[in-house]
Amino acid sequence: MVAVSESSPFFVQSNGNLGAVEIATFLGLVLFGVSLSQGYTYFQRSGGDRLSLKVFVSILLLMEAFHSFTASHTIYYDTVTRYKNAEINSYSLSANAATETLITVLVQCFFSHRIYRLSEGNLLISIACFSLAIIRFLVGLAVSAECVLDVHRTPNWVVFVNRFNWLITTTLAVGGAADILIAASMLFYLRKLASPTNLKSTTAVINRLVRWSLQTGLITSMTSLTVIICFQSMANLVWFGLYVILAKLYSNSLLASLNARPVKARMNIRPPPLSTNMDFETIPVPVGITFQLAEISSSSESGPREVLLKDERLPSPKDGS
């Protein structure tokens, strides 16, 4: 962030500060609605998933709800409760930053575990993804802790941002690097699954997962890069507004990847109804016909001859003995 003098006034109620955070909060609520919709779709199709995965998605949605609540409370607190002496930092804003850090590490660790399974146990790339996610989490926790301690300073936020500029930049840079590595690894291993011998349905699923991995990885990494650029070049809170939206992008990327899988068979499918039609198959009995010619009268040589037909049933295999 561009250095701001501690003695110079920093107007919170301006378009670039409180206005940017307010617009980002409204956009975040829209993305939260998208997350709820995707969560509903997931639970409708998750009949065959493990219980641990369902609990994981439930925790993620609860954290998203808390993240939306803290962002909304920050706007309400500065525009209604203390509108005459509004300041940037507050406990709700600090809780928002901490929740974003937790959401990010959950999503990045989930994708790192997926890479471990796709790579059939390749520890090198998996450990690299996990390490970047954990480093981002630890640095983010340090930023959140300093943000909480900064609430009682007067004026707050300005001293915190100027003193820990490097720490905030490191958090965003490590997060962007983790997103790029995770997206590139998933694309590599998903493309290895493609084969000319695959069924059309399998190929369609792989292409869908590749498309979603590319899109979500690019969106989160490019957003992190944009936050860094705004933080280093603009002396306002536009960067923090994008930081609020970043958590929503992470959760939506995870839910979208889960819903991109093929729909599994539900557990409560009814068996097909039994038919009441009864078909009887009859096997024809073999019949043999022999022909015999007999003269009715030896004296009437010139008379017509009659053909007598005598039916004789062929012996069955049982009568052979």
XYZ file of C-alpha atoms in Angstrom:
321
model
C 0.000 0.000 0.000
C 1.185 3.487 -0.743
C 2.562 4.912 2.480
C 0.106 7.118 4.335
C 1.309 9.569 6.939
C 0.030 8.822 10.426
C -0.567 12.520 11.079
C -2.452 13.187 7.844
C -6.212 12.626 7.902
C -7.442 9.382 6.350
C -11.084 9.848 5.416
C -12.915 6.595 5.971
C -16.251 7.777 4.566
C -15.095 8.162 0.982
C -15.675 6.359 -2.284
C -12.269 4.684 -2.306
C -12.433 3.491 1.300
C -15.784 2.713 2.841
C -17.496 2.856 -0.556
C -15.171 0.201 -2.001
C -15.709 -2.111 0.967
C -19.481 -1.601 0.776
C -19.656 -2.479 -2.932
C -17.440 -5.520 -2.352
C -19.703 -6.618 0.501
C -22.775 -6.470 -1.756
C -20.980 -8.477 -4.449
C -19.856 -10.937 -1.778
C -23.453 -11.453 -0.678
C -24.387 -12.260 -4.275
C -21.558 -14.801 -4.443
C -22.697 -16.192 -1.088
C -26.101 -16.835 -2.650
C -24.334 -18.678 -5.470
C -22.482 -20.745 -2.858
C -25.756 -21.675 -1.175
C -27.222 -22.701 -4.522
C -24.195 -24.860 -5.300
C -24.297 -26.330 -1.809
C -27.938 -27.304 -2.293
C -27.071 -28.905 -5.634
C -24.219 -30.816 -4.030
C -26.335 -32.281 -1.225
C -28.976 -33.308 -3.761
C -26.351 -35.354 -5.631
C -24.106 -36.514 -2.791
C -25.797 -39.826 -2.092
C -22.611 -41.831 -2.588
C -20.093 -39.429 -0.983
C -18.375 -40.079 2.307
C -19.754 -38.524 5.471
C -16.483 -36.656 6.022
C -16.852 -34.849 2.696
C -20.422 -33.824 3.506
C -19.309 -32.489 6.896
C -16.465 -30.624 5.189
C -18.867 -28.911 2.773
C -21.224 -28.051 5.649
C -18.387 -26.441 7.629
C -17.331 -24.475 4.545
C -20.855 -23.124 4.046
C -21.105 -22.165 7.733
C -17.836 -20.295 7.500
C -19.066 -18.541 4.375
C -22.182 -17.452 6.266
C -20.037 -16.081 9.117
C -17.752 -14.332 6.611
C -20.757 -12.626 5.006
C -22.096 -11.639 8.424
C -18.820 -10.001 9.519
C -18.524 -8.077 6.239
C -22.107 -6.804 6.566
C -21.582 -5.889 10.226
C -18.462 -3.909 9.301
C -20.496 -1.752 6.911
C -23.336 -1.316 9.399
C -20.959 -0.465 12.247
C -19.187 2.291 10.294
C -22.262 3.753 8.613
C -24.794 3.585 11.463
C -23.288 2.867 14.898
C -20.263 5.182 14.722
C -20.929 7.215 11.606
C -19.709 10.434 13.295
C -16.269 9.045 14.181
C -15.909 6.127 11.801
C -12.620 4.257 11.670
C -11.486 1.545 9.362
C -10.504 -1.269 11.663
C -12.931 -3.059 13.969
C -13.351 -6.491 15.512
C -15.788 -7.528 12.806
C -13.320 -6.554 10.071
C -10.537 -8.472 11.847
C -12.823 -11.505 12.169
C -13.600 -11.213 8.452
C -9.911 -11.359 7.570
C -9.370 -14.362 9.872
C -12.340 -16.224 8.368
C -11.012 -15.611 4.859
C -7.715 -17.177 5.920
C -9.486 -20.298 7.226
C -11.611 -20.670 4.079
C -8.541 -20.330 1.873
C -6.516 -23.006 3.684
C -9.448 -25.441 3.665
C -9.975 -25.089 -0.078
C -6.278 -25.224 -0.966
C -5.691 -28.293 1.220
C -8.697 -30.006 -0.368
C -7.306 -29.468 -3.860
C -3.837 -30.533 -2.696
C -5.306 -33.807 -1.439
C -7.072 -34.276 -4.757
C -3.761 -33.796 -6.558
C -2.237 -36.464 -4.295
C -4.909 -38.932 -5.374
C -4.783 -37.985 -9.055
C -0.999 -38.346 -9.113
C -1.260 -41.794 -7.476
C 0.802 -40.774 -4.464
C 3.307 -38.331 -5.943
C 4.640 -36.824 -2.719
C 6.820 -34.157 -4.340
C 4.068 -32.123 -5.963
C 1.582 -32.861 -3.177
C 3.924 -31.673 -0.426
C 4.724 -28.539 -2.439
C 1.015 -27.660 -2.706
C 0.376 -28.445 0.967
C 3.414 -26.421 2.038
C 2.334 -23.299 0.159
C -1.178 -23.623 1.584
C 0.110 -23.970 5.163
C 2.570 -21.078 4.759
C -0.236 -18.898 3.449
C -2.379 -19.940 6.415
C 0.298 -19.173 9.036
C 1.173 -15.795 7.547
C -2.532 -14.989 7.243
C -3.051 -15.839 10.921
C -0.214 -13.483 11.846
C -1.834 -10.699 9.820
C -5.206 -11.387 11.478
C -3.662 -11.323 14.958
C -1.958 -7.987 14.287
C -5.210 -6.689 12.853
C -7.006 -7.489 16.119
C -4.296 -5.744 18.168
C -4.619 -2.701 15.934
C -8.283 -2.082 16.801
C -7.485 -0.013 19.917
C -4.914 2.198 18.211
C -5.901 5.757 17.356
C -5.971 6.185 14.475
C -6.035 2.519 13.651
C -5.303 0.682 10.392
C -2.826 3.266 9.046
C -0.068 2.242 11.449
C -0.883 -1.423 10.956
C -0.749 -1.254 7.156
C 2.439 0.795 7.029
C 4.233 -1.432 9.532
C 3.163 -4.800 8.157
C 3.116 -3.980 4.460
C 5.540 -6.794 3.707
C 3.519 -9.337 5.691
C 0.277 -8.596 3.818
C 2.084 -8.743 0.474
C 3.684 -12.087 1.420
C 0.282 -13.539 2.326
C -1.247 -12.596 -1.011
C 1.813 -13.661 -3.042
C 2.069 -17.113 -1.432
C -1.668 -17.627 -1.904
C -1.450 -16.743 -5.592
C 1.543 -19.073 -6.073
C -0.356 -21.909 -4.394
C -3.368 -21.357 -6.672
C -1.216 -21.420 -9.818
C 0.648 -24.576 -8.736
C -2.575 -26.368 -7.783
C -4.322 -25.449 -11.048
C -1.308 -26.454 -13.193
C -0.917 -29.784 -11.365
C -4.597 -30.663 -11.703
C -4.546 -29.844 -15.416
C -1.468 -32.031 -15.919
C -2.838 -35.095 -14.133
C -6.340 -34.768 -15.534
C -4.976 -34.631 -19.072
C -2.990 -37.814 -18.350
C -6.296 -39.583 -17.711
C -7.472 -38.774 -21.237
C -7.176 -41.702 -23.643
C -8.617 -42.544 -27.076
C -10.015 -45.756 -25.557
C -12.138 -43.924 -22.991
C -15.880 -43.884 -23.288
C -17.550 -40.702 -24.435
C -19.041 -40.150 -20.984
C -15.614 -40.507 -19.335
C -14.042 -38.103 -21.806
C -16.809 -35.570 -21.207
C -16.295 -35.723 -17.437
C -12.521 -35.284 -17.781
C -12.945 -32.309 -20.129
C -15.422 -30.738 -17.711
C -13.028 -31.119 -14.772
C -10.169 -29.707 -16.821
C -12.265 -26.695 -17.791
C -13.360 -26.010 -14.222
C -9.824 -26.433 -12.851
C -8.458 -23.991 -15.392
C -11.172 -21.407 -14.829
C -11.222 -21.532 -11.027
C -7.431 -21.599 -10.734
C -7.061 -18.614 -13.030
C -9.825 -16.660 -11.296
C -8.403 -17.053 -7.786
C -4.765 -16.511 -8.797
C -5.560 -13.456 -10.945
C -7.685 -12.002 -8.131
C -4.797 -12.433 -5.688
C -2.479 -10.715 -8.159
C -4.964 -7.854 -8.584
C -5.189 -7.447 -4.806
C -1.381 -7.154 -4.616
C -1.282 -4.552 -7.396
C -4.042 -2.468 -5.802
C -2.438 -2.788 -2.366
C 0.934 -1.561 -3.591
C -0.287 1.210 -5.898
C -3.445 2.684 -4.314
C -3.761 4.502 -0.975
C -7.317 3.344 -0.281
C -9.306 0.206 0.548
C -9.999 -1.054 -2.949
C -7.574 -3.908 -2.308
C -9.436 -4.947 0.833
C -12.727 -4.954 -1.073
C -11.217 -7.449 -3.523
C -9.855 -9.384 -0.555
C -13.406 -9.778 0.773
C -14.536 -11.234 -2.567
C -11.550 -13.612 -2.695
C -12.998 -15.889 -0.001
C -16.220 -16.296 -2.000
C -14.253 -17.256 -5.100
C -12.410 -19.982 -3.195
C -15.571 -21.589 -1.815
C -17.385 -21.392 -5.153
C -14.431 -22.983 -6.943
C -14.520 -25.969 -4.580
C -18.292 -26.435 -4.819
C -18.180 -26.089 -8.604
C -15.534 -28.806 -8.857
C -17.657 -31.138 -6.731
C -20.777 -30.500 -8.787
C -18.851 -31.023 -12.032
C -18.576 -34.725 -11.246
C -21.055 -37.168 -12.815
C -24.319 -37.532 -10.944
C -24.198 -40.600 -8.753
C -27.100 -42.953 -8.309
C -29.322 -41.966 -5.400
C -29.705 -44.349 -2.547
C -33.507 -44.338 -2.577
C -34.179 -45.417 -6.156
C -37.252 -47.646 -6.337
C -36.936 -50.984 -8.128
C -38.731 -51.219 -11.461
C -42.327 -52.507 -11.174
C -42.927 -56.190 -11.810
C -44.811 -57.072 -14.969
C -48.034 -59.096 -14.666
C -47.829 -60.400 -18.228
C -47.170 -64.118 -18.373
C -45.609 -65.553 -21.523
C -45.846 -69.267 -22.145
C -43.497 -70.866 -24.589
C -44.803 -74.054 -26.211
C -42.481 -76.567 -27.778
C -44.094 -78.327 -30.764
C -44.086 -82.107 -30.639
C -42.365 -83.592 -33.694
C -44.817 -85.473 -35.939
C -43.883 -87.829 -38.710
C -46.195 -88.751 -41.618
C -45.783 -91.895 -43.750
C -47.500 -92.568 -47.022
C -48.837 -95.980 -48.087
C -50.415 -96.890 -51.418
C -52.984 -99.679 -51.443
C -55.162 -101.113 -54.219
C -58.810 -101.356 -53.338
C -59.569 -104.109 -55.775
C -57.281 -106.198 -57.853
C -59.967 -106.634 -60.493
C -60.521 -103.014 -61.118
C -57.162 -102.257 -62.589
C -58.526 -99.397 -64.556
C -60.299 -97.819 -61.612
C -58.970 -94.871 -59.681
C -56.565 -95.480 -56.882
C -57.054 -93.974 -53.495
C -54.228 -92.758 -51.336
C -54.569 -93.624 -47.700
C -52.800 -91.395 -45.287
C -51.781 -92.968 -42.050
C -50.464 -90.790 -39.278
C -47.824 -92.276 -37.176
C -46.239 -90.440 -34.332
C -42.518 -90.752 -34.151
C -41.308 -92.419 -31.016
C -40.165 -90.029 -28.356
C -36.716 -90.331 -26.826
C -38.296 -91.819 -23.735
C -39.734 -94.683 -25.736
C -36.409 -95.542 -27.238
C -35.820 -98.082 -24.569
